[in-house]
Every structure is written in C-alpha cells, then in structure tokens.
Tab-separated table of C-alpha atoms (C1' of nucleotides) in Angstrom:
chain	number	residue	atom	x	y	z
A	1	MET	CA	24.415	-48.735	-15.920
A	2	ALA	CA	25.341	-45.278	-17.148
A	3	LYS	CA	22.611	-42.701	-16.976
A	4	TYR	CA	21.566	-39.607	-18.768
A	5	GLU	CA	19.725	-37.738	-16.040
A	6	LYS	CA	20.414	-34.058	-16.198
A	7	ILE	CA	23.073	-33.053	-13.747
A	8	SER	CA	21.799	-30.681	-11.102
A	9	GLU	CA	23.251	-27.323	-10.256
A	10	ALA	CA	24.326	-28.492	-6.820
A	11	VAL	CA	26.245	-31.395	-8.324
A	12	VAL	CA	28.024	-29.162	-10.813
A	13	ARG	CA	29.096	-26.989	-7.911
A	14	ARG	CA	30.584	-29.970	-6.116
A	15	LEU	CA	32.350	-31.626	-9.036
A	16	PRO	CA	35.270	-29.156	-9.045
A	17	ILE	CA	35.714	-29.815	-5.342
A	18	TYR	CA	35.842	-33.551	-5.955
A	19	LEU	CA	38.223	-32.985	-8.849
A	20	ARG	CA	40.563	-30.977	-6.686
A	21	TYR	CA	40.790	-33.666	-4.045
A	22	LEU	CA	41.159	-36.435	-6.615
A	23	SER	CA	43.967	-34.545	-8.363
A	24	TYR	CA	45.687	-34.326	-5.025
A	25	LEU	CA	45.318	-38.079	-4.569
A	26	GLN	CA	46.889	-38.587	-7.985
A	27	GLN	CA	49.854	-36.512	-6.915
A	28	VAL	CA	50.417	-38.628	-3.857
A	29	ASN	CA	49.944	-41.804	-5.885
A	30	VAL	CA	46.735	-42.992	-4.326
A	31	THR	CA	44.878	-45.031	-6.905
A	32	THR	CA	41.631	-45.896	-5.146
A	33	VAL	CA	39.331	-43.903	-2.911
A	34	SER	CA	36.012	-44.592	-1.173
A	35	SER	CA	33.082	-42.199	-0.903
A	36	GLN	CA	33.651	-42.414	2.822
A	37	GLN	CA	37.203	-41.136	2.574
A	38	MET	CA	36.269	-38.379	0.133
A	39	GLY	CA	33.421	-37.331	2.361
A	40	MET	CA	35.679	-37.104	5.397
A	41	ASN	CA	38.109	-34.901	3.582
A	42	LEU	CA	35.648	-32.647	1.835
A	43	ASP	CA	32.932	-32.458	4.473
A	44	VAL	CA	30.362	-33.929	2.157
A	45	ASN	CA	27.997	-36.786	2.994
A	46	PRO	CA	29.337	-40.023	1.428
A	47	ALA	CA	25.869	-40.971	0.168
A	48	GLN	CA	25.787	-37.647	-1.589
A	49	ILE	CA	29.112	-38.293	-3.258
A	50	ARG	CA	27.987	-41.712	-4.471
A	51	LYS	CA	24.780	-40.258	-5.791
A	52	ASP	CA	26.589	-37.403	-7.510
A	53	LEU	CA	29.028	-39.721	-9.216
A	54	ALA	CA	26.371	-42.278	-10.128
A	55	ALA	CA	24.500	-39.532	-11.966
A	56	PHE	CA	26.901	-39.698	-14.866
A	57	GLY	CA	28.059	-43.276	-14.939
A	58	ASP	CA	29.087	-46.346	-13.009
A	59	PHE	CA	32.509	-45.402	-11.743
A	60	GLY	CA	32.900	-47.348	-8.557
A	61	LYS	CA	33.536	-50.958	-7.672
A	62	LYS	CA	31.444	-52.380	-4.876
A	63	GLY	CA	33.600	-53.348	-1.932
A	64	ILE	CA	36.555	-51.427	-3.359
A	65	GLY	CA	35.756	-47.791	-4.097
A	66	TYR	CA	36.565	-45.549	-7.024
A	67	ASP	CA	39.546	-45.555	-9.347
A	68	VAL	CA	41.121	-42.141	-8.911
A	69	ASN	CA	42.510	-41.734	-12.425
A	70	TYR	CA	39.317	-42.888	-14.035
A	71	LEU	CA	37.278	-40.490	-11.918
A	72	VAL	CA	39.547	-37.541	-12.640
A	73	GLU	CA	39.338	-38.168	-16.341
A	74	ASN	CA	35.567	-38.445	-16.266
A	75	ILE	CA	34.910	-35.395	-14.114
A	76	ARG	CA	37.168	-33.387	-16.424
A	77	GLN	CA	35.092	-34.573	-19.329
A	78	ILE	CA	31.800	-33.746	-17.672
A	79	LEU	CA	33.001	-30.250	-16.822
A	80	LYS	CA	34.442	-29.806	-20.309
A	81	LEU	CA	37.912	-29.241	-18.925
A	82	THR	CA	39.700	-31.688	-21.216
A	83	ASP	CA	40.816	-29.009	-23.620
A	84	GLU	CA	42.282	-25.799	-22.305
A	85	VAL	CA	39.521	-23.423	-21.217
A	86	ARG	CA	40.242	-19.899	-22.377
A	87	VAL	CA	38.792	-16.958	-20.480
A	88	VAL	CA	38.770	-13.222	-21.091
A	89	LEU	CA	39.105	-10.832	-18.230
A	90	VAL	CA	37.539	-7.392	-18.404
A	91	GLY	CA	38.695	-4.709	-15.986
A	92	ALA	CA	42.399	-4.439	-15.269
A	93	GLY	CA	42.091	-2.857	-11.842
A	94	HIS	CA	43.557	-4.247	-8.646
A	95	LEU	CA	41.325	-7.282	-8.634
A	96	GLY	CA	41.783	-7.936	-12.333
A	97	HIS	CA	45.534	-7.838	-11.854
A	98	ALA	CA	45.399	-10.184	-8.907
A	99	ILE	CA	43.288	-12.709	-10.741
A	100	SER	CA	45.417	-12.555	-13.869
A	101	ASN	CA	48.601	-13.089	-11.938
A	102	TYR	CA	47.195	-16.007	-10.033
A	103	ASN	CA	48.619	-18.640	-12.322
A	104	ALA	CA	47.339	-21.610	-10.392
A	105	TYR	CA	44.658	-21.917	-13.055
A	106	VAL	CA	47.148	-23.271	-15.497
A	107	LYS	CA	47.440	-26.654	-13.860
A	108	ASP	CA	43.652	-26.785	-13.946
A	109	ASN	CA	43.664	-26.280	-17.690
A	110	ILE	CA	42.227	-22.779	-17.461
A	111	ARG	CA	43.988	-19.883	-19.173
A	112	ILE	CA	43.283	-16.196	-19.086
A	113	ALA	CA	43.732	-15.529	-22.786
A	114	ALA	CA	43.091	-11.800	-23.054
A	115	ILE	CA	42.646	-8.763	-20.824
A	116	PHE	CA	40.594	-5.669	-21.607
A	117	ASP	CA	40.136	-2.272	-20.026
A	118	ASN	CA	38.500	0.944	-21.142
A	119	ASP	CA	41.181	3.150	-19.625
A	120	ALA	CA	43.301	4.386	-22.538
A	121	SER	CA	46.271	5.048	-20.268
A	122	LYS	CA	46.508	1.334	-19.455
A	123	LEU	CA	46.470	0.067	-23.016
A	124	GLY	CA	49.437	-1.988	-24.063
A	125	LYS	CA	50.766	-2.370	-20.547
A	126	GLU	CA	51.433	-5.957	-19.671
A	127	VAL	CA	49.656	-7.955	-16.999
A	128	ALA	CA	50.791	-11.504	-16.417
A	129	GLY	CA	52.429	-11.497	-19.813
A	130	LEU	CA	49.372	-10.217	-21.651
A	131	PRO	CA	48.912	-6.722	-23.080
A	132	ILE	CA	45.892	-4.811	-21.827
A	133	GLN	CA	43.709	-4.401	-24.889
A	134	SER	CA	41.119	-1.815	-25.772
A	135	MET	CA	37.440	-2.712	-25.497
A	136	SER	CA	37.092	-2.198	-29.216
A	137	GLU	CA	39.246	-5.257	-29.827
A	138	MET	CA	37.040	-7.506	-27.752
A	139	ALA	CA	34.798	-8.762	-30.545
A	140	HIS	CA	37.749	-9.720	-32.673
A	141	THR	CA	39.788	-11.412	-29.961
A	142	ILE	CA	36.868	-13.387	-28.552
A	143	ALA	CA	35.976	-14.682	-31.996
A	144	GLU	CA	39.553	-15.381	-33.011
A	145	LYS	CA	40.442	-17.298	-29.867
A	146	ASN	CA	36.998	-18.897	-29.647
A	147	ILE	CA	36.455	-17.819	-26.064
A	148	LYS	CA	33.258	-18.681	-24.221
A	149	LEU	CA	33.948	-17.570	-20.630
A	150	ALA	CA	34.572	-14.156	-19.116
A	151	ILE	CA	35.612	-12.719	-15.784
A	152	MET	CA	34.272	-9.245	-15.068
A	153	THR	CA	36.236	-7.154	-12.611
A	154	VAL	CA	34.729	-3.829	-13.595
A	155	PRO	CA	33.002	-1.184	-11.460
A	156	ALA	CA	29.294	-1.840	-10.829
A	157	PRO	CA	28.033	0.943	-13.116
A	158	ALA	CA	29.916	-0.552	-16.066
A	159	ALA	CA	28.844	-4.132	-15.462
A	160	GLN	CA	25.645	-4.314	-17.506
A	161	THR	CA	27.159	-2.590	-20.525
A	162	VAL	CA	30.247	-4.765	-20.509
A	163	CYS	CA	28.086	-7.838	-19.978
A	164	ASP	CA	25.897	-6.951	-22.961
A	165	GLN	CA	28.956	-6.618	-25.129
A	166	LEU	CA	30.417	-9.916	-23.960
A	167	VAL	CA	27.142	-11.692	-24.621
A	168	SER	CA	26.833	-10.179	-28.071
A	169	PHE	CA	30.310	-11.483	-28.857
A	170	GLY	CA	29.310	-15.032	-27.937
A	171	ILE	CA	30.334	-15.377	-24.280
A	172	LYS	CA	28.249	-18.077	-22.538
A	173	GLY	CA	29.458	-17.884	-18.938
A	174	ILE	CA	30.387	-14.904	-16.789
A	175	LEU	CA	32.078	-14.787	-13.423
A	176	ASN	CA	30.936	-11.424	-12.121
A	177	PHE	CA	32.905	-9.677	-9.386
A	178	ALA	CA	31.034	-6.405	-9.746
A	179	PRO	CA	28.599	-5.798	-6.892
A	180	THR	CA	25.504	-5.727	-9.037
A	181	THR	CA	22.967	-8.059	-10.590
A	182	ILE	CA	23.237	-8.338	-14.356
A	183	LYS	CA	20.673	-9.390	-16.933
A	184	VAL	CA	21.585	-12.045	-19.475
A	185	PRO	CA	19.727	-14.257	-21.967
A	186	LYS	CA	18.677	-17.710	-20.760
A	187	ASP	CA	21.547	-19.440	-22.523
A	188	VAL	CA	24.178	-17.422	-20.666
A	189	ARG	CA	25.132	-18.293	-17.125
A	190	VAL	CA	26.361	-15.861	-14.487
A	191	HIS	CA	28.148	-16.763	-11.286
A	192	TYR	CA	28.360	-14.015	-8.717
A	193	ALA	CA	31.582	-13.502	-6.809
A	194	ASP	CA	31.018	-10.171	-5.152
A	195	VAL	CA	33.053	-9.895	-1.964
A	196	THR	CA	30.803	-7.446	-0.180
A	197	SER	CA	27.585	-9.482	-0.283
A	198	ASN	CA	29.549	-12.531	0.664
A	199	LEU	CA	30.870	-10.782	3.759
A	200	GLN	CA	27.487	-9.327	4.554
A	201	SER	CA	25.764	-12.696	4.595
A	202	LEU	CA	28.645	-14.048	6.669
A	203	ALA	CA	28.000	-11.303	9.210
A	204	TYR	CA	24.572	-12.793	9.909
A	205	TYR	CA	26.139	-15.885	11.396
A	206	ILE	CA	28.333	-14.177	13.978
A	207	THR	CA	27.434	-15.755	17.321
B	1	MET	CA	2.490	-10.291	12.932
B	2	ALA	CA	6.247	-10.481	13.330
B	3	LYS	CA	7.720	-13.948	13.307
B	4	TYR	CA	10.591	-15.789	14.802
B	5	GLU	CA	11.089	-18.556	12.326
B	6	LYS	CA	14.714	-19.228	11.763
B	7	ILE	CA	15.967	-17.526	8.645
B	8	SER	CA	17.150	-19.969	6.026
B	9	GLU	CA	20.532	-19.996	4.384
B	10	ALA	CA	19.084	-19.103	1.008
B	11	VAL	CA	17.359	-16.059	2.473
B	12	VAL	CA	20.521	-14.850	4.166
B	13	ARG	CA	22.261	-15.090	0.794
B	14	ARG	CA	19.617	-12.908	-0.818
B	15	LEU	CA	19.298	-10.251	1.867
B	16	PRO	CA	22.529	-8.451	0.872
B	17	ILE	CA	21.260	-8.354	-2.700
B	18	TYR	CA	18.003	-6.796	-1.572
B	19	LEU	CA	19.916	-4.386	0.616
B	20	ARG	CA	22.074	-3.271	-2.269
B	21	TYR	CA	19.108	-2.477	-4.468
B	22	LEU	CA	17.229	-0.768	-1.653
B	23	SER	CA	20.248	1.390	-0.855
B	24	TYR	CA	20.311	2.396	-4.474
B	25	LEU	CA	16.633	3.357	-4.276
B	26	GLN	CA	17.404	5.504	-1.240
B	27	GLN	CA	20.056	7.310	-3.218
B	28	VAL	CA	17.639	8.162	-5.980
B	29	ASN	CA	14.994	9.163	-3.432
B	30	VAL	CA	12.530	6.383	-4.069
B	31	THR	CA	10.597	5.818	-0.860
B	32	THR	CA	8.364	2.863	-1.742
B	33	VAL	CA	8.948	-0.311	-3.713
B	34	SER	CA	6.852	-3.371	-4.561
B	35	SER	CA	8.039	-6.957	-4.555
B	36	GLN	CA	7.206	-6.929	-8.249
B	37	GLN	CA	9.611	-4.075	-8.962
B	38	MET	CA	12.363	-5.563	-6.818
B	39	GLY	CA	11.902	-8.906	-8.514
B	40	MET	CA	12.210	-7.372	-11.965
B	41	ASN	CA	15.433	-5.642	-11.057
B	42	LEU	CA	17.060	-8.468	-9.167
B	43	ASP	CA	15.805	-11.433	-11.154
B	44	VAL	CA	14.102	-12.925	-8.153
B	45	ASN	CA	10.525	-14.186	-8.027
B	46	PRO	CA	8.321	-11.544	-6.307
B	47	ALA	CA	6.603	-14.194	-4.203
B	48	GLN	CA	10.006	-15.224	-2.972
B	49	ILE	CA	10.858	-11.680	-1.991
B	50	ARG	CA	7.605	-11.294	-0.086
B	51	LYS	CA	8.186	-14.570	1.662
B	52	ASP	CA	11.769	-13.694	2.511
B	53	LEU	CA	10.808	-10.341	3.973
B	54	ALA	CA	7.804	-11.724	5.813
B	55	ALA	CA	10.103	-14.170	7.554
B	56	PHE	CA	11.353	-11.481	9.875
B	57	GLY	CA	8.448	-9.099	10.260
B	58	ASP	CA	5.540	-7.299	8.669
B	59	PHE	CA	7.248	-4.725	6.532
B	60	GLY	CA	4.887	-4.118	3.650
B	61	LYS	CA	1.568	-2.370	3.211
B	62	LYS	CA	-1.023	-4.203	1.159
B	63	GLY	CA	-1.821	-2.345	-2.020
B	64	ILE	CA	1.207	-0.085	-1.541
B	65	GLY	CA	4.452	-2.024	-1.195
B	66	TYR	CA	7.421	-1.636	1.110
B	67	ASP	CA	8.899	1.457	2.710
B	68	VAL	CA	12.454	1.596	1.432
B	69	ASN	CA	14.025	3.258	4.469
B	70	TYR	CA	12.272	0.976	6.885
B	71	LEU	CA	13.363	-2.074	4.915
B	72	VAL	CA	16.990	-0.952	4.680
B	73	GLU	CA	17.119	-0.363	8.393
B	74	ASN	CA	15.624	-3.746	9.172
B	75	ILE	CA	17.758	-5.772	6.791
B	76	ARG	CA	20.834	-4.079	8.233
B	77	GLN	CA	19.683	-5.124	11.652
B	78	ILE	CA	19.023	-8.722	10.625
B	79	LEU	CA	22.462	-8.987	9.032
B	80	LYS	CA	24.102	-7.294	12.028
B	81	LEU	CA	25.439	-4.512	9.866
B	82	THR	CA	24.261	-1.663	12.052
B	83	ASP	CA	27.603	-1.245	13.733
B	84	GLU	CA	30.762	-1.256	11.676
B	85	VAL	CA	31.807	-4.819	10.862
B	86	ARG	CA	35.524	-5.264	11.300
B	87	VAL	CA	37.345	-7.936	9.352
B	88	VAL	CA	40.922	-9.226	9.390
B	89	LEU	CA	42.624	-10.194	6.191
B	90	VAL	CA	45.308	-12.855	6.192
B	91	GLY	CA	47.629	-13.115	3.215
B	92	ALA	CA	48.937	-9.907	1.687
B	93	GLY	CA	49.562	-11.276	-1.792
B	94	HIS	CA	48.071	-9.917	-4.990
B	95	LEU	CA	44.549	-10.863	-4.071
B	96	GLY	CA	44.889	-9.657	-0.502
B	97	HIS	CA	46.115	-6.318	-1.781
B	98	ALA	CA	43.265	-6.022	-4.256
B	99	ILE	CA	40.645	-6.778	-1.651
B	100	SER	CA	42.165	-4.429	0.899
B	101	ASN	CA	42.295	-1.590	-1.572
B	102	TYR	CA	38.727	-2.082	-2.677
B	103	ASN	CA	37.288	0.535	-0.381
B	104	ALA	CA	33.695	0.154	-1.524
B	105	TYR	CA	33.121	-1.835	1.672
B	106	VAL	CA	33.221	1.323	3.682
B	107	LYS	CA	29.839	2.564	2.573
B	108	ASP	CA	28.506	-0.870	3.457
B	109	ASN	CA	29.794	-0.487	6.997
B	110	ILE	CA	32.477	-3.114	6.560
B	111	ARG	CA	36.078	-2.317	7.383
B	112	ILE	CA	39.229	-4.298	6.936
B	113	ALA	CA	40.768	-3.592	10.297
B	114	ALA	CA	44.061	-5.473	10.138
B	115	ILE	CA	46.237	-7.311	7.642
B	116	PHE	CA	48.561	-10.204	8.370
B	117	ASP	CA	51.194	-12.088	6.435
B	118	ASN	CA	53.878	-14.588	7.399
B	119	ASP	CA	56.462	-13.148	5.024
B	120	ALA	CA	58.924	-11.226	7.189
B	121	SER	CA	60.010	-9.057	4.275
B	122	LYS	CA	56.506	-7.597	3.984
B	123	LEU	CA	56.092	-6.666	7.618
B	124	GLY	CA	55.382	-3.033	8.308
B	125	LYS	CA	54.715	-2.210	4.669
B	126	GLU	CA	51.428	-0.396	4.240
B	127	VAL	CA	48.454	-1.720	2.333
B	128	ALA	CA	45.428	0.531	2.053
B	129	GLY	CA	46.712	2.532	4.986
B	130	LEU	CA	47.271	-0.478	7.220
B	131	PRO	CA	50.637	-1.960	8.181
B	132	ILE	CA	51.160	-5.601	7.333
B	133	GLN	CA	51.457	-7.320	10.690
B	134	SER	CA	53.181	-10.488	11.721
B	135	MET	CA	51.100	-13.602	12.367
B	136	SER	CA	52.256	-13.542	15.955
B	137	GLU	CA	50.284	-10.364	16.551
B	138	MET	CA	47.027	-11.890	15.337
B	139	ALA	CA	45.740	-13.070	18.699
B	140	HIS	CA	46.284	-9.693	20.268
B	141	THR	CA	44.813	-7.610	17.449
B	142	ILE	CA	41.732	-9.797	17.020
B	143	ALA	CA	40.986	-9.639	20.730
B	144	GLU	CA	41.729	-5.939	21.043
B	145	LYS	CA	39.561	-4.898	18.098
B	146	ASN	CA	36.934	-7.531	18.871
B	147	ILE	CA	36.996	-8.958	15.369
B	148	LYS	CA	34.748	-11.879	14.409
B	149	LEU	CA	35.237	-12.165	10.632
B	150	ALA	CA	38.264	-13.037	8.513
B	151	ILE	CA	39.210	-13.095	4.864
B	152	MET	CA	41.812	-15.704	3.950
B	153	THR	CA	43.860	-14.994	0.837
B	154	VAL	CA	46.626	-17.452	1.609
B	155	PRO	CA	48.029	-20.315	-0.461
B	156	ALA	CA	46.085	-23.559	-0.180
B	157	PRO	CA	48.743	-25.403	1.879
B	158	ALA	CA	48.603	-22.692	4.548
B	159	ALA	CA	44.817	-22.471	4.713
B	160	GLN	CA	44.041	-25.028	7.413
B	161	THR	CA	46.781	-23.827	9.740
B	162	VAL	CA	45.787	-20.201	9.388
B	163	CYS	CA	42.142	-21.153	9.802
B	164	ASP	CA	42.867	-23.054	13.011
B	165	GLN	CA	44.651	-20.024	14.397
B	166	LEU	CA	41.834	-17.678	13.451
B	167	VAL	CA	39.269	-19.940	15.053
B	168	SER	CA	41.306	-20.275	18.226
B	169	PHE	CA	41.406	-16.481	18.440
B	170	GLY	CA	37.617	-16.221	18.295
B	171	ILE	CA	36.864	-15.728	14.590
B	172	LYS	CA	33.328	-16.940	13.769
B	173	GLY	CA	33.115	-16.417	10.001
B	174	ILE	CA	35.701	-16.958	7.281
B	175	LEU	CA	35.622	-15.947	3.643
B	176	ASN	CA	38.087	-18.416	2.141
B	177	PHE	CA	39.743	-17.623	-1.180
B	178	ALA	CA	42.215	-20.490	-0.927
B	179	PRO	CA	41.378	-23.370	-3.245
B	180	THR	CA	40.893	-25.917	-0.511
B	181	THR	CA	38.244	-27.177	1.874
B	182	ILE	CA	38.882	-26.277	5.495
B	183	LYS	CA	37.643	-27.864	8.698
B	184	VAL	CA	36.027	-25.698	11.347
B	185	PRO	CA	33.938	-26.227	14.494
B	186	LYS	CA	30.146	-26.110	14.070
B	187	ASP	CA	29.856	-22.593	15.381
B	188	VAL	CA	32.196	-21.191	12.741
B	189	ARG	CA	30.921	-20.525	9.245
B	190	VAL	CA	33.008	-20.662	6.081
B	191	HIS	CA	32.070	-19.166	2.735
B	192	TYR	CA	34.117	-20.335	-0.215
B	193	ALA	CA	35.230	-17.830	-2.820
B	194	ASP	CA	37.768	-19.799	-4.781
B	195	VAL	CA	37.999	-18.505	-8.339
B	196	THR	CA	39.143	-21.740	-9.942
B	197	SER	CA	36.233	-23.942	-8.858
B	198	ASN	CA	33.858	-21.172	-9.729
B	199	LEU	CA	35.244	-21.060	-13.270
B	200	GLN	CA	35.294	-24.825	-13.517
B	201	SER	CA	31.624	-25.194	-12.699
B	202	LEU	CA	30.882	-22.359	-15.107
B	203	ALA	CA	32.647	-24.315	-17.841
B	204	TYR	CA	30.015	-27.031	-17.556
B	205	TYR	CA	27.353	-24.685	-18.866
B	206	ILE	CA	29.095	-23.680	-22.080
B	207	THR	CA	26.673	-24.364	-24.945
C	1	DT	C1'	34.811	-66.476	2.327
C	2	DA	C1'	33.789	-62.163	5.067
C	3	DG	C1'	34.220	-57.414	5.180
C	4	DA	C1'	33.740	-53.368	2.664
C	5	DT	C1'	31.561	-50.374	-0.286
C	6	DT	C1'	28.820	-49.235	-4.126
C	7	DG	C1'	24.364	-47.968	-6.517
C	8	DT	C1'	19.771	-47.012	-5.685
C	9	DT	C1'	15.401	-46.507	-3.460
C	10	DA	C1'	12.622	-44.315	-0.191
C	11	DA	C1'	12.251	-40.884	3.313
C	12	DT	C1'	13.181	-36.471	4.629
C	13	DC	C1'	14.224	-31.948	4.395
C	14	DG	C1'	14.436	-27.394	2.415
C	15	DA	C1'	13.503	-23.964	-1.088
C	16	DT	C1'	10.596	-22.048	-4.759
C	17	DT	C1'	6.395	-20.761	-6.850
C	18	DA	C1'	1.434	-20.155	-7.677
C	19	DA	C1'	-2.655	-18.579	-6.043
C	20	DC	C1'	-5.693	-15.830	-3.521
C	21	DA	C1'	-8.073	-13.784	0.552
C	22	DA	C1'	-7.132	-9.746	3.123
C	23	DT	C1'	-6.678	-5.010	2.933
C	24	DC	C1'	-4.437	-0.575	1.987
D	1	DT	C1'	-14.451	2.885	-4.365
D	2	DA	C1'	-11.393	0.007	-7.435
D	3	DG	C1'	-6.914	-1.324	-8.351
D	4	DA	C1'	-2.818	-2.847	-6.421
D	5	DT	C1'	-0.124	-5.499	-3.577
D	6	DT	C1'	0.860	-7.852	0.588
D	7	DG	C1'	1.115	-12.056	3.649
D	8	DT	C1'	0.321	-16.770	3.682
D	9	DT	C1'	-1.126	-21.284	2.425
D	10	DA	C1'	-0.712	-25.138	-0.458
D	11	DA	C1'	1.562	-27.263	-4.278
D	12	DT	C1'	5.648	-28.178	-6.433
D	13	DC	C1'	10.174	-28.824	-7.113
D	14	DG	C1'	14.858	-29.971	-5.936
D	15	DA	C1'	18.453	-31.527	-2.867
D	16	DT	C1'	20.082	-34.356	1.023
D	17	DT	C1'	20.360	-38.370	3.752
D	18	DA	C1'	19.474	-43.020	5.545
D	19	DA	C1'	19.235	-47.614	4.639
D	20	DC	C1'	20.227	-51.791	2.453
D	21	DA	C1'	20.467	-55.321	-1.283
D	22	DA	C1'	23.931	-56.332	-4.550
D	23	DT	C1'	28.464	-57.593	-5.181
D	24	DC	C1'	33.470	-56.978	-5.430
DNA sequence: TAGATTGTTAATCGATTAACAATC
DNA sequence: TAGATTGTTAATCGATTAACAATC
C-alpha cells in the first residue's frame, strides 16, 4: 500500500544517489534490481534502501526486486525533476564559471538558466553560452523564467545580501558555496557546499 | 572535567562552522562569547553548542561564556589544523582550476600542495603557481610531502581508479566532486561534494 | 515448488533539545 | 549579591539496522 508519511531529510539526500545508479542501470539495459545489489554498489544498507523506497509507494516485487524504469520515473517525480529544473547562478568568478561549464547537469534535467555578477566589467560576457547579467536584472529574469533554485558562488561578505535579494525574488532553495552561514525564512532551504569546512572536518579523520 | 568521549560525526561537521565564526570574532577583537550568541549567529541550538564543546573539554566559564582565543586554539587542535594541512588535487579541469585558485584556504592553514592530471597536453602548465604533474608522479609527491588528504575533481568514470591510487599512496581523506560513489577501506574517509545530487535533493523542497 | 526478496515491525543507535543545579 | 551562563542529565526525536512473515 502506498503511503503518505513525510519523507525525511536523510532519504531526500539518498534519492539522487539511487537515481544516479538506476539511470546507469537503464543505460546498460538492466531492467530489474534488488535492494541487495543497489546496496552493494552504493554502500547503503539494503534494509535502508527498501525502507526509503517503501516510504513513497510499493515499488518492488517480492522475490524479484524493483523495476528499474518504474523506480527512475517515480524518484524523478518525488524529487520534482520531471520538468526541467532551472537554476540561477550568482557570482561569475572561477567557481561560478566552472559550475556553469559543467554541462553534465543537462542529462539530469537541470539547467543553469541565468548568470549574474555585480562586476560591471564582466557584464555581457558569455559563460557557457549565457551572458553575464547585472544584479539589477535578477528580479525580472527570475520571475520571467519562473526560477526557484539558486547557486551562490559569491564572496562570503556578499552572501547574505545576495541571499536576501534571491529570497525576495521568490527563490526557495539555495546551494551556497560561500564560506558563511546565511539566514533565510523557514520556507527557504539552504544547502551548504563550502569547500573549506568540508576539508577541515575531513582533516579530523586523518589517522 | 575534560572528557574523552569519542566525538560524533555531526559534531565534527559543526566544528569548522564554529571555528569560522570564532575566527571572525578574533578579528573584530571580541574576547568572550556565549553559546547563546554563537547560536543566534550560526543558527544552531545553544544547548547543542554547549554540548559539542563540552565533549572535548571544559572551555566555558559559568555566567561568563567562552574565551574566544582559547576556543579557537582548541578547535584547531581537535581538527588537526594546527600545522599546515597539505592536500593534493587530482583533475585540473574547470572545477580543479577554480578550487586551486581559491586561495582563501591559506588563512585556514590548508594548502593545495600538488596538482595532477592525466592529460599529457596539460602537463607542466601552471595552476595557482603549481605545475600540473603527471599521474605517475603521484606516489612520489604524496610520500615526499607527507600528504594525507585529496580533492578529486575528475570525471565520474575515472573516480574509482584515481581513488584506488590515492589510497594506495597513503591518502586517508578524500573530498570527492565526481558524481559517483567510490569504495574505500574503512580507515579512509570520503566526503561527497557532487553539485548535481546536491541540487537534486534541493529540488525536492521547492514549495 | 523452492529460493529469493520485499515490506514492515521492533530493536537499536545516534543526535537534538529542554531544563536546571552549579557557579562565575 | 544577583544575573547570566555553563555543564550535564533526562527526554525527545529521528535515523539505521536486524529480523522475518508474506509472497512473487
């Protein structure tokens, strides 16, 4: 029986990982997969995978496993990846460039739809086929293209200001590369992707 | 009384965040801080902060708060950031370049000490003052500079192979930007920093 | 059918938060 | 001193894992 429990944060973090592996299976024409096999490949406990998947419906067949296509389709739906997901990127520095040019998103139905920077000398220059736009155009572009997600690759001191603008223009999710905590309303979600803190916590585990 | 409980994963994730804020306080010559004030600024429950800090010693003064300098010094020690942390970077593509050029690590005592790529045409070219080296030099350089951490900015299909090499050369922590799960021995730690899955899980939270 | 594998429950583990005595 | 704030315990919450009946 399908359920309507709320899906936990941890599950939402794992779904893209499942999706990635399942998409790979599609490519190599595997049609069925067991939680056991997925777990082996992704280093996740099979019971966990079954529980995760059971949280949003009855996808498996006892004795058989899961139908790969069916699972892919459903995880896409859960994650709201069925339509193209458009994202704005703010901060056309080195990292912003790198992320924009990384076109592997496309196959995952994610598109960087606009790029902004506050440096006047960069305006109009193209990055990955998109012109760098002025911050003053943000409101308009976000509304026009109905964008809900943003990537921030700005310096730490600019992060809160940029974030406030994005939120006021209707952005609901922010991937923040700036090395600073930002404050957002409860209905906006921030994921932190700061390289330094990531390395620093990694350092703890050396020997 | 100082304790020797093992420090949990969640705590280790938060320590760099605390450290960042405390370093900022040092800069603006604030000498004392309460868990309340830290919590406000970092969006962390004050009780959690007190518990986290208490896990590795008695750092606060009742009625007063914490000594900023003392705390900075101790968190650095816990995270093994007292000596310069040297890191290798493998994969001198866009993202590798961006990360190498981001020199904000330096003030955090982290240094990218060598860069490798398997593309012969890139060899010897300089990135952030470092020559791109051939993969065949990895073993030697890692041993010579006594490096324990690595950043992987390689394509997904190369990730496991590169990872296996790194591990065999003594690397104990890997920050993996490739969009793929990698297998490592128990004594090696991997942090995942793949942009796509991060965006995909963010998409779930839209409205 | 017999073997395999799910869905689900119960047990366990870990992380967060509230509350307050101790004390600066 | 009185107010503030820690350190710590207990309560709560959430996430993981083991185990197994159901069933393909």
